[in-house]
CSV table of C-alpha atoms in Angstrom, one decimal:
chain,number,residue,atom,x,y,z
A,22,TYR,CA,64.4,-22.1,44.0
A,23,GLU,CA,61.5,-20.6,46.0
A,24,ILE,CA,62.1,-17.8,48.4
A,25,PRO,CA,59.2,-17.4,50.9
A,26,LYS,CA,57.8,-14.0,51.9
A,27,ARG,CA,59.3,-12.8,55.2
A,28,ASP,CA,61.1,-9.9,56.8
A,29,TRP,CA,64.5,-9.4,55.2
A,30,SER,CA,66.6,-8.9,58.4
A,31,SER,CA,68.6,-12.1,57.7
A,32,ASP,CA,69.4,-14.6,55.1
A,33,VAL,CA,66.4,-16.1,53.1
A,34,CYS,CA,65.5,-19.5,52.0
A,35,SER,CA,65.1,-20.4,48.3
A,36,SER,CA,63.8,-23.2,46.1
A,37,ASP,CA,64.9,-24.3,42.6
A,38,LEU,CA,64.5,-26.7,39.7
A,39,VAL,CA,67.7,-27.6,37.9
A,40,ALA,CA,67.7,-30.0,34.9
A,41,GLY,CA,70.9,-31.1,33.1
A,42,GLY,CA,71.1,-31.3,29.3
A,43,GLY,CA,69.6,-34.4,27.7
A,44,GLY,CA,71.8,-37.1,26.1
A,45,GLY,CA,71.9,-37.5,22.3
A,46,GLY,CA,70.3,-40.6,20.7
A,47,GLY,CA,72.4,-43.3,19.2
A,48,TYR,CA,73.0,-44.4,15.6
A,49,TYR,CA,71.5,-47.4,13.7
A,50,TYR,CA,69.1,-49.7,15.7
A,51,ALA,CA,70.0,-47.4,18.5
A,52,GLY,CA,69.2,-46.5,22.0
A,53,GLY,CA,67.5,-43.3,23.1
A,54,GLY,CA,69.4,-40.6,25.0
A,55,GLY,CA,69.0,-40.4,28.7
A,56,ALA,CA,67.3,-37.3,30.3
A,57,GLY,CA,69.4,-34.8,32.2
A,58,GLY,CA,69.4,-35.3,36.0
A,59,LEU,CA,66.7,-33.3,37.8
A,60,ARG,CA,67.1,-31.8,41.3
A,61,THR,CA,64.6,-29.5,43.0
A,62,ASN,CA,63.3,-28.5,46.4
A,63,ALA,CA,59.9,-27.4,45.0
A,64,GLY,CA,58.6,-31.0,44.7
A,65,PRO,CA,60.1,-34.5,44.1
A,66,SER,CA,63.5,-34.7,42.6
A,67,GLY,CA,64.5,-37.3,40.0
A,68,GLY,CA,65.4,-40.9,40.6
A,69,GLY,CA,62.6,-41.3,43.2
A,70,ALA,CA,64.1,-38.8,45.6
A,71,ILE,CA,62.0,-36.6,47.8
A,72,SER,CA,62.2,-32.8,47.6
A,73,GLU,CA,65.6,-31.4,48.6
A,74,GLY,CA,66.0,-29.1,51.6
A,75,ALA,CA,65.7,-25.3,51.4
A,76,PHE,CA,68.6,-23.4,50.0
A,77,THR,CA,69.7,-20.4,52.1
A,78,LEU,CA,70.5,-17.3,50.0
A,79,SER,CA,72.4,-14.4,51.3
A,80,LEU,CA,71.2,-11.1,49.8
A,81,GLY,CA,73.9,-9.4,47.8
A,82,THR,CA,75.8,-12.6,47.1
A,83,ALA,CA,76.5,-13.6,43.5
A,84,TYR,CA,75.6,-17.2,42.7
A,85,THR,CA,76.9,-19.2,39.7
A,86,ILE,CA,74.4,-20.3,37.0
A,87,THR,CA,75.3,-22.6,34.1
A,88,LEU,CA,72.8,-24.1,31.7
A,89,GLY,CA,73.7,-27.5,30.3
A,90,GLY,CA,73.5,-28.1,26.6
A,91,GLY,CA,72.0,-31.2,25.0
A,92,GLY,CA,74.3,-33.8,23.7
A,93,SER,CA,74.7,-34.4,19.9
A,94,GLY,CA,73.3,-37.6,18.3
A,95,GLY,CA,75.6,-40.5,17.6
A,96,GLY,CA,77.0,-41.5,14.2
A,97,PRO,CA,79.0,-44.4,12.7
A,98,GLY,CA,81.2,-45.9,15.4
A,99,ALA,CA,80.1,-43.5,18.0
A,100,ALA,CA,77.4,-43.5,20.7
A,101,GLY,CA,75.3,-40.4,21.3
A,102,THR,CA,77.1,-37.6,23.2
A,103,SER,CA,76.1,-37.1,26.8
A,104,GLY,CA,74.5,-33.8,27.8
A,105,SER,CA,76.2,-31.1,29.9
A,106,ASN,CA,75.6,-30.4,33.6
A,107,SER,CA,73.4,-27.5,34.7
A,108,VAL,CA,74.4,-25.6,37.9
A,109,PHE,CA,72.9,-23.2,40.4
A,110,SER,CA,75.4,-22.4,43.1
A,111,THR,CA,76.2,-25.7,44.8
A,112,VAL,CA,73.3,-27.6,43.1
A,113,THR,CA,74.5,-29.6,40.1
A,114,SER,CA,72.3,-31.7,37.9
A,115,THR,CA,74.2,-34.1,35.7
A,116,GLY,CA,73.8,-34.3,31.9
A,117,GLY,CA,71.9,-37.3,30.5
A,118,GLY,CA,73.9,-40.3,29.1
A,119,GLY,CA,74.1,-40.8,25.3
A,120,GLY,CA,72.3,-43.7,23.6
A,121,GLY,CA,74.2,-46.7,22.4
A,122,SER,CA,75.0,-47.2,18.7
A,123,ASN,CA,75.5,-49.9,16.0
A,124,PRO,CA,77.6,-51.0,14.1
A,125,GLY,CA,81.0,-50.7,15.5
A,126,GLY,CA,80.1,-48.2,18.1
A,127,PRO,CA,79.6,-48.7,21.9
A,128,GLY,CA,76.4,-50.5,22.1
A,129,GLN,CA,75.8,-49.8,25.7
A,130,GLY,CA,74.1,-46.5,26.7
A,131,LYS,CA,76.2,-44.1,28.6
A,132,ASN,CA,75.9,-43.3,32.3
A,133,GLY,CA,74.5,-39.8,33.2
A,134,GLY,CA,71.8,-37.9,35.1
A,135,SER,CA,69.6,-40.6,33.5
A,136,GLY,CA,71.2,-43.4,31.6
A,137,GLY,CA,71.2,-43.8,27.8
A,138,GLY,CA,69.4,-46.8,26.3
A,139,ASN,CA,71.3,-49.7,24.7
A,140,SER,CA,71.4,-50.3,21.0
A,141,GLY,CA,69.9,-53.5,19.5
A,142,TYR,CA,71.9,-56.7,19.9
A,143,LEU,CA,72.9,-55.6,23.4
A,144,THR,CA,70.5,-57.0,26.0
A,145,GLY,CA,72.5,-56.4,29.1
A,146,ALA,CA,72.4,-53.5,31.5
A,147,ALA,CA,72.1,-50.0,29.9
A,148,GLY,CA,73.6,-46.7,31.1
A,149,THR,CA,72.9,-46.0,34.7
A,150,GLY,CA,71.4,-42.8,36.2
A,151,THR,CA,72.7,-40.7,39.0
A,152,ALA,CA,71.3,-41.2,42.5
A,153,SER,CA,68.5,-38.8,43.4
A,154,GLN,CA,68.5,-37.4,39.8
A,155,GLY,CA,67.4,-40.0,37.3
A,156,TYR,CA,67.0,-43.6,36.2
A,157,ALA,CA,68.8,-46.1,34.0
A,158,GLY,CA,68.2,-46.7,30.3
A,159,GLY,CA,66.5,-49.8,28.8
A,160,SER,CA,68.2,-52.8,27.2
A,161,GLY,CA,68.1,-53.6,23.4
A,162,SER,CA,66.5,-56.5,21.6
A,163,LEU,CA,68.2,-57.5,18.3
A,164,TYR,CA,67.1,-54.7,16.0
A,165,ALA,CA,65.2,-52.6,18.6
A,166,GLY,CA,67.0,-50.0,20.8
A,167,GLY,CA,66.2,-49.4,24.4
A,168,GLY,CA,64.6,-46.2,25.6
A,169,GLY,CA,66.6,-43.6,27.5
A,170,GLY,CA,66.1,-43.3,31.2
A,171,GLY,CA,63.9,-40.5,32.5
A,172,ALA,CA,64.0,-38.5,35.8
A,173,GLY,CA,60.8,-40.4,36.8
A,174,ALA,CA,61.3,-43.9,35.5
A,175,VAL,CA,63.6,-46.4,33.8
A,176,GLY,CA,63.7,-46.4,30.0
A,177,SER,CA,61.8,-49.4,28.5
A,178,ALA,CA,63.6,-52.2,26.8
A,179,GLY,CA,63.2,-52.9,23.1
A,180,THR,CA,60.8,-55.8,22.5
A,181,GLY,CA,60.0,-58.5,19.9
A,182,ASN,CA,63.4,-57.9,18.2
A,183,THR,CA,61.9,-54.9,16.3
A,184,VAL,CA,59.9,-52.6,18.6
A,185,GLY,CA,62.0,-49.8,20.2
A,186,GLY,CA,61.5,-49.1,23.9
A,187,PRO,CA,59.8,-45.8,25.0
A,188,GLY,CA,61.8,-43.3,27.0
A,189,GLY,CA,61.3,-43.1,30.7
A,190,ILE,CA,58.9,-40.5,32.0
A,191,GLY,CA,60.1,-37.3,33.6
A,192,VAL,CA,59.1,-35.6,36.8
A,193,GLN,CA,56.2,-33.1,37.1
A,194,SER,CA,56.7,-29.8,38.9
A,195,SER,CA,54.5,-26.7,39.5
A,196,ILE,CA,57.3,-24.3,40.4
A,197,THR,CA,56.2,-22.0,37.6
A,198,GLY,CA,52.5,-22.1,38.7
A,199,THR,CA,51.7,-24.6,35.9
A,200,ALA,CA,52.2,-28.4,36.3
A,201,THR,CA,54.9,-29.3,33.8
A,202,TYR,CA,57.0,-32.4,33.2
A,203,TYR,CA,60.8,-32.2,32.8
A,204,ALA,CA,63.6,-34.6,31.9
A,205,GLY,CA,61.9,-37.4,29.9
A,206,GLY,CA,64.1,-40.0,28.2
A,207,GLY,CA,64.5,-40.4,24.4
A,208,GLY,CA,62.7,-43.3,22.6
A,209,GLY,CA,64.7,-46.2,21.2
A,210,SER,CA,64.7,-46.9,17.5
A,211,ASN,CA,62.5,-49.6,15.8
A,212,GLY,CA,63.9,-52.5,13.8
A,213,GLN,CA,63.3,-53.7,10.3
A,214,THR,CA,59.5,-53.2,10.2
A,215,PRO,CA,57.5,-50.0,9.8
A,216,SER,CA,56.3,-50.2,13.4
A,217,PRO,CA,55.1,-47.0,15.1
A,218,ALA,CA,58.0,-45.0,16.4
A,219,ALA,CA,58.8,-45.4,20.1
A,220,PRO,CA,57.7,-42.3,22.0
A,221,GLY,CA,59.9,-40.3,24.2
A,222,GLY,CA,59.2,-40.0,27.9
A,223,GLN,CA,56.8,-37.2,28.9
A,224,GLY,CA,59.0,-34.3,29.8
A,225,GLY,CA,60.6,-33.5,26.5
A,226,GLY,CA,62.0,-36.8,25.4
A,227,GLY,CA,62.5,-37.2,21.6
A,228,THR,CA,60.7,-39.8,19.6
A,229,GLY,CA,62.8,-42.8,18.4
A,230,GLY,CA,63.3,-43.4,14.7
A,231,SER,CA,61.6,-46.0,12.5
A,232,TRP,CA,61.7,-47.2,8.9
A,233,GLY,CA,60.2,-44.2,7.2
A,234,SER,CA,60.7,-41.7,10.0
A,235,THR,CA,63.7,-40.0,11.6
A,236,PRO,CA,64.1,-39.5,15.3
A,237,THR,CA,63.3,-36.2,17.0
A,238,ALA,CA,65.4,-34.1,19.3
A,239,GLY,CA,64.7,-33.6,23.0
A,240,THR,CA,62.7,-30.5,23.7
A,241,ALA,CA,64.8,-27.4,24.5
A,242,ASN,CA,64.9,-26.4,28.1
A,243,THR,CA,63.4,-29.6,29.5
A,244,GLY,CA,66.5,-31.8,29.6
A,245,GLY,CA,64.8,-34.4,27.4
A,246,GLY,CA,66.9,-37.1,25.8
A,247,GLY,CA,67.1,-37.4,22.0
A,248,GLY,CA,65.6,-40.3,20.0
A,249,GLY,CA,67.7,-43.2,18.6
A,250,ARG,CA,68.0,-43.6,14.9
A,251,THR,CA,67.0,-46.8,12.9
A,252,SER,CA,69.0,-46.5,9.7
A,253,SER,CA,72.0,-44.5,8.4
A,254,GLY,CA,72.4,-41.0,9.6
A,255,SER,CA,72.8,-39.4,13.0
A,256,GLY,CA,70.8,-39.9,16.2
A,257,ALA,CA,68.8,-36.9,17.4
A,258,ALA,CA,70.2,-34.4,19.8
A,259,GLY,CA,69.2,-34.1,23.4
A,260,GLY,CA,67.3,-31.0,24.7
A,261,SER,CA,69.1,-28.3,26.6
A,262,GLY,CA,68.6,-28.1,30.4
A,263,VAL,CA,66.9,-25.5,32.5
A,264,VAL,CA,67.3,-23.6,35.7
A,265,ILE,CA,64.1,-22.1,37.3
A,266,LEU,CA,64.3,-19.8,40.3
A,267,LYS,CA,61.2,-18.6,42.2
A,268,ALA,CA,61.6,-15.5,44.5
A,269,ASP,CA,59.4,-13.3,46.6
A,270,SER,CA,58.3,-10.4,44.4
A,271,ALA,CA,59.8,-7.9,47.0
A,272,LEU,CA,63.2,-9.0,45.8
A,273,ILE,CA,65.0,-8.2,42.6
A,274,ALA,CA,67.3,-10.6,40.7
A,275,VAL,CA,70.3,-9.1,38.9
A,276,PHE,CA,71.8,-11.4,36.2
A,277,SER,CA,75.2,-11.2,34.6
A,278,GLY,CA,75.3,-10.2,30.9
A,279,GLY,CA,75.5,-13.7,29.5
A,280,VAL,CA,72.3,-15.0,31.0
A,281,THR,CA,69.1,-15.4,28.9
A,282,TYR,CA,66.0,-15.6,31.0
A,283,SER,CA,62.3,-14.7,31.3
A,284,ALA,CA,60.4,-13.5,34.3
A,285,ALA,CA,56.7,-14.0,35.2
A,286,THR,CA,54.7,-13.3,38.4
A,287,SER,CA,52.7,-16.1,40.2
A,288,GLY,CA,50.9,-15.7,43.5
A,289,GLY,CA,53.1,-12.9,44.9
A,290,PHE,CA,56.3,-14.5,43.6
A,291,THR,CA,58.5,-13.9,40.6
A,292,VAL,CA,59.6,-16.9,38.6
A,293,TYR,CA,62.8,-16.6,36.6
A,294,THR,CA,63.3,-19.2,33.9
A,295,ILE,CA,66.9,-19.4,32.7
A,296,THR,CA,67.1,-20.7,29.2
A,297,ALA,CA,70.8,-20.1,28.2
A,298,THR,CA,74.1,-19.0,29.6
A,299,SER,CA,77.1,-18.0,27.4
A,300,THR,CA,79.8,-19.0,29.9
A,301,THR,CA,80.3,-21.2,33.0
A,302,SER,CA,80.8,-18.1,35.1
A,303,GLU,CA,77.5,-16.4,34.8
A,304,THR,CA,75.8,-15.3,38.0
A,305,VAL,CA,72.6,-14.1,39.7
A,306,THR,CA,72.4,-11.8,42.7
A,307,PHE,CA,69.3,-11.3,44.8
A,308,ALA,CA,68.7,-7.9,46.6
A,309,LEU,CA,66.1,-5.6,47.9
A,310,PRO,CA,65.3,-2.7,45.6
A,311,LEU,CA,66.4,0.8,46.5
A,312,ALA,CA,63.9,2.9,48.5
A,313,THR,CA,63.5,6.6,49.2
A,314,ALA,CA,63.6,7.6,52.9
A,315,GLU,CA,62.8,10.9,54.4
A,316,TYR,CA,64.9,12.1,57.3
A,317,LEU,CA,65.1,14.8,60.0
A,318,VAL,CA,68.3,15.0,61.9
A,319,LEU,CA,68.4,17.5,64.9
A,320,ALA,CA,71.6,17.8,67.0
A,321,GLY,CA,71.9,18.5,70.7
A,322,GLY,CA,71.4,22.1,71.9
A,323,GLY,CA,74.2,23.9,73.6
A,324,GLY,CA,74.0,24.5,77.4
A,325,GLY,CA,73.4,28.1,78.7
A,326,GLY,CA,76.1,29.9,80.6
A,327,GLY,CA,76.2,30.4,84.4
A,328,THR,CA,76.0,33.7,86.2
A,329,ALA,CA,77.2,35.2,89.5
A,330,SER,CA,75.3,34.2,92.7
A,331,SER,CA,75.2,37.7,94.1
A,332,GLY,CA,76.0,41.2,93.2
A,333,SER,CA,74.9,43.3,90.3
A,334,TYR,CA,76.7,41.4,87.6
A,335,ALA,CA,75.6,40.9,84.0
A,336,GLY,CA,73.5,37.9,83.0
A,337,ALA,CA,74.9,34.8,81.1
A,338,GLY,CA,74.2,33.8,77.5
A,339,GLY,CA,71.8,31.1,76.4
A,340,GLY,CA,72.9,28.0,74.5
A,341,GLY,CA,72.4,27.7,70.8
A,342,ALA,CA,69.9,25.3,69.2
A,343,GLY,CA,71.2,22.1,67.7
A,344,GLY,CA,71.6,22.1,63.9
A,345,TYR,CA,68.6,21.0,61.9
A,346,ARG,CA,68.7,19.1,58.6
A,347,THR,CA,65.8,17.4,56.7
A,348,GLY,CA,65.3,15.9,53.3
A,349,SER,CA,65.1,12.6,51.5
A,350,THR,CA,67.8,10.1,50.3
A,351,THR,CA,68.0,6.7,48.5
A,352,ILE,CA,68.7,3.7,50.7
A,353,ALA,CA,69.3,0.0,50.2
A,354,ALA,CA,69.0,-3.0,52.5
A,355,SER,CA,72.1,-2.3,54.6
A,356,THR,CA,73.3,-1.1,58.0
A,357,TYR,CA,73.5,2.7,58.6
A,358,ARG,CA,75.1,4.6,61.4
A,359,VAL,CA,72.7,6.5,63.7
A,360,THR,CA,73.9,8.8,66.5
A,361,VAL,CA,71.7,11.0,68.7
A,362,GLY,CA,73.7,14.0,69.9
A,363,ALA,CA,73.4,14.9,73.6
A,364,GLY,CA,72.5,18.3,74.8
A,365,GLY,CA,75.3,20.4,76.3
A,366,ALA,CA,75.5,20.9,80.1
A,367,GLY,CA,74.6,24.3,81.6
A,368,GLY,CA,77.1,26.6,83.1
A,369,ILE,CA,77.7,26.7,86.9
A,370,VAL,CA,76.8,29.7,89.2
A,371,ASP,CA,80.1,31.1,90.6
A,372,GLY,CA,80.0,33.6,93.4
A,373,PHE,CA,80.8,37.3,92.6
A,374,SER,CA,83.2,36.6,89.7
A,375,GLY,CA,80.8,35.4,87.1
A,376,GLY,CA,79.4,31.9,86.2
A,377,SER,CA,81.1,29.3,84.0
A,378,PRO,CA,80.1,28.7,80.3
A,379,GLY,CA,77.8,25.9,79.2
A,380,SER,CA,78.9,22.9,77.1
A,381,LYS,CA,78.4,22.6,73.4
A,382,GLY,CA,75.7,20.2,72.2
A,383,SER,CA,76.8,17.0,70.4
A,384,ASN,CA,76.3,16.2,66.8
A,385,SER,CA,73.5,13.9,65.5
A,386,VAL,CA,74.2,11.6,62.6
A,387,PHE,CA,72.3,9.5,60.1
A,388,SER,CA,74.6,7.8,57.6
A,389,ILE,CA,76.6,10.6,56.0
A,390,ILE,CA,74.2,13.3,57.2
A,391,THR,CA,75.5,15.2,60.2
A,392,SER,CA,73.8,18.0,62.1
A,393,THR,CA,76.1,20.0,64.3
A,394,GLY,CA,75.5,20.5,68.0
A,395,GLY,CA,74.5,23.9,69.3
A,396,GLY,CA,77.1,26.3,70.7
A,397,GLN,CA,77.4,26.9,74.4
A,398,GLY,CA,76.4,30.1,76.1
A,399,VAL,CA,79.1,31.9,78.1
A,400,GLY,CA,79.0,33.0,81.8
A,401,SER,CA,78.8,36.6,83.1
A,402,TYR,CA,81.4,38.9,81.7
A,403,GLN,CA,82.9,36.1,79.5
A,404,GLY,CA,82.3,37.6,76.1
A,405,GLN,CA,81.1,36.0,72.9
A,406,GLY,CA,79.2,32.6,72.7
A,407,SER,CA,80.7,29.8,70.7
A,408,THR,CA,79.8,28.7,67.1
A,409,GLY,CA,77.5,25.7,66.8
A,410,GLY,CA,74.5,24.4,65.0
A,411,SER,CA,73.0,27.6,66.0
A,412,GLY,CA,75.1,30.4,67.5
A,413,ALA,CA,75.0,30.8,71.3
A,414,GLY,CA,74.4,34.0,73.3
A,415,GLY,CA,77.1,36.1,74.8
A,416,SER,CA,77.4,36.9,78.5
A,417,CYS,CA,74.6,38.8,80.3
A,418,GLY,CA,71.3,33.4,84.9
A,419,GLY,CA,72.1,29.7,85.5
A,420,GLY,CA,72.3,27.7,82.3
A,421,GLU,CA,70.0,24.7,81.4
A,422,ILE,CA,70.9,21.4,79.7
A,423,GLY,CA,70.1,21.3,76.0
A,424,ARG,CA,68.0,18.5,74.4
A,425,ALA,CA,68.5,16.5,71.3
A,426,HIS,CA,66.3,14.6,68.8
A,427,VAL,CA,66.8,12.6,65.6
């Protein structure tokens, strides 16, 4: 998933490529395994679908990641095993269908992200693909197995009774910065002649077996299907799936302990390629890195005390300065409390009996850093000033309103 550069004051959009595990090839004149389904919003998805819409990520939220394994090859009486699903949050790509087997086994390819190819002797419909993820497998032709479906095309049918069908092509994506095919179908097996082996679909599909050659497995981390086997032995396994995430380099991705991944930069983005997960509950969380901020927090000053309006009385005290704190602290992308403390009001002039005291300044706050408001000055003949951010003067003029800054 691709996260565009932007300010980080709200949720961000992301793009991904998610391929399910490829299906295993069948046994004995067998069909190739279907490719894992492919979904992406960084280009066309599988099954002829257009690019999916942007995925909205909330920073600090943990999103589930599961990497689908490839299915095992089929044996006597058993078709190839379908691959497992790959998951990123709400995006699930279905594992590819297993290839059909002979003798005694299910000859029809299995349904999946892309469908498995039929074994020889079965000319009907092969395994179907999942809408907007992949295509169907190919039908068989006597001794020739059909190719497994790919994300980009239907698997080819076996031909001439002996020539296995090639696997369907995958879908190309440049999410990593390099154009790469993913999710190709496995080739079907050849019949009773030493014909060239049927190729797997571009995008990791395994080659089908022939007289004199064994089938090959789907390529790991492409979702490619495994090749079908011609003679006794097992079909080839499908390739494991892949999850690729592409994020602005300003963000960091924090993965849970069971995730195996690599990271590379491309054009101001970081590309995370997930190649294995140990459980179905692994996660990734995107966040902004911590930063160091310098601060200066100055509280409101205390108001000066008032004095008498006439007579030979003593002067009033001045208000104390607001408390002053400065330094640096580590911050993350979050909301922090900020309060600017008001200055205290000055005391009132009061006839012959002495003026009233001023008011204390108010505290200023940034996060957990608090600077205390200045103490008020007292009026004539009222004694000691109050304690504050800075101490105020005692009694002995009209007071002034203090000022605050943060």
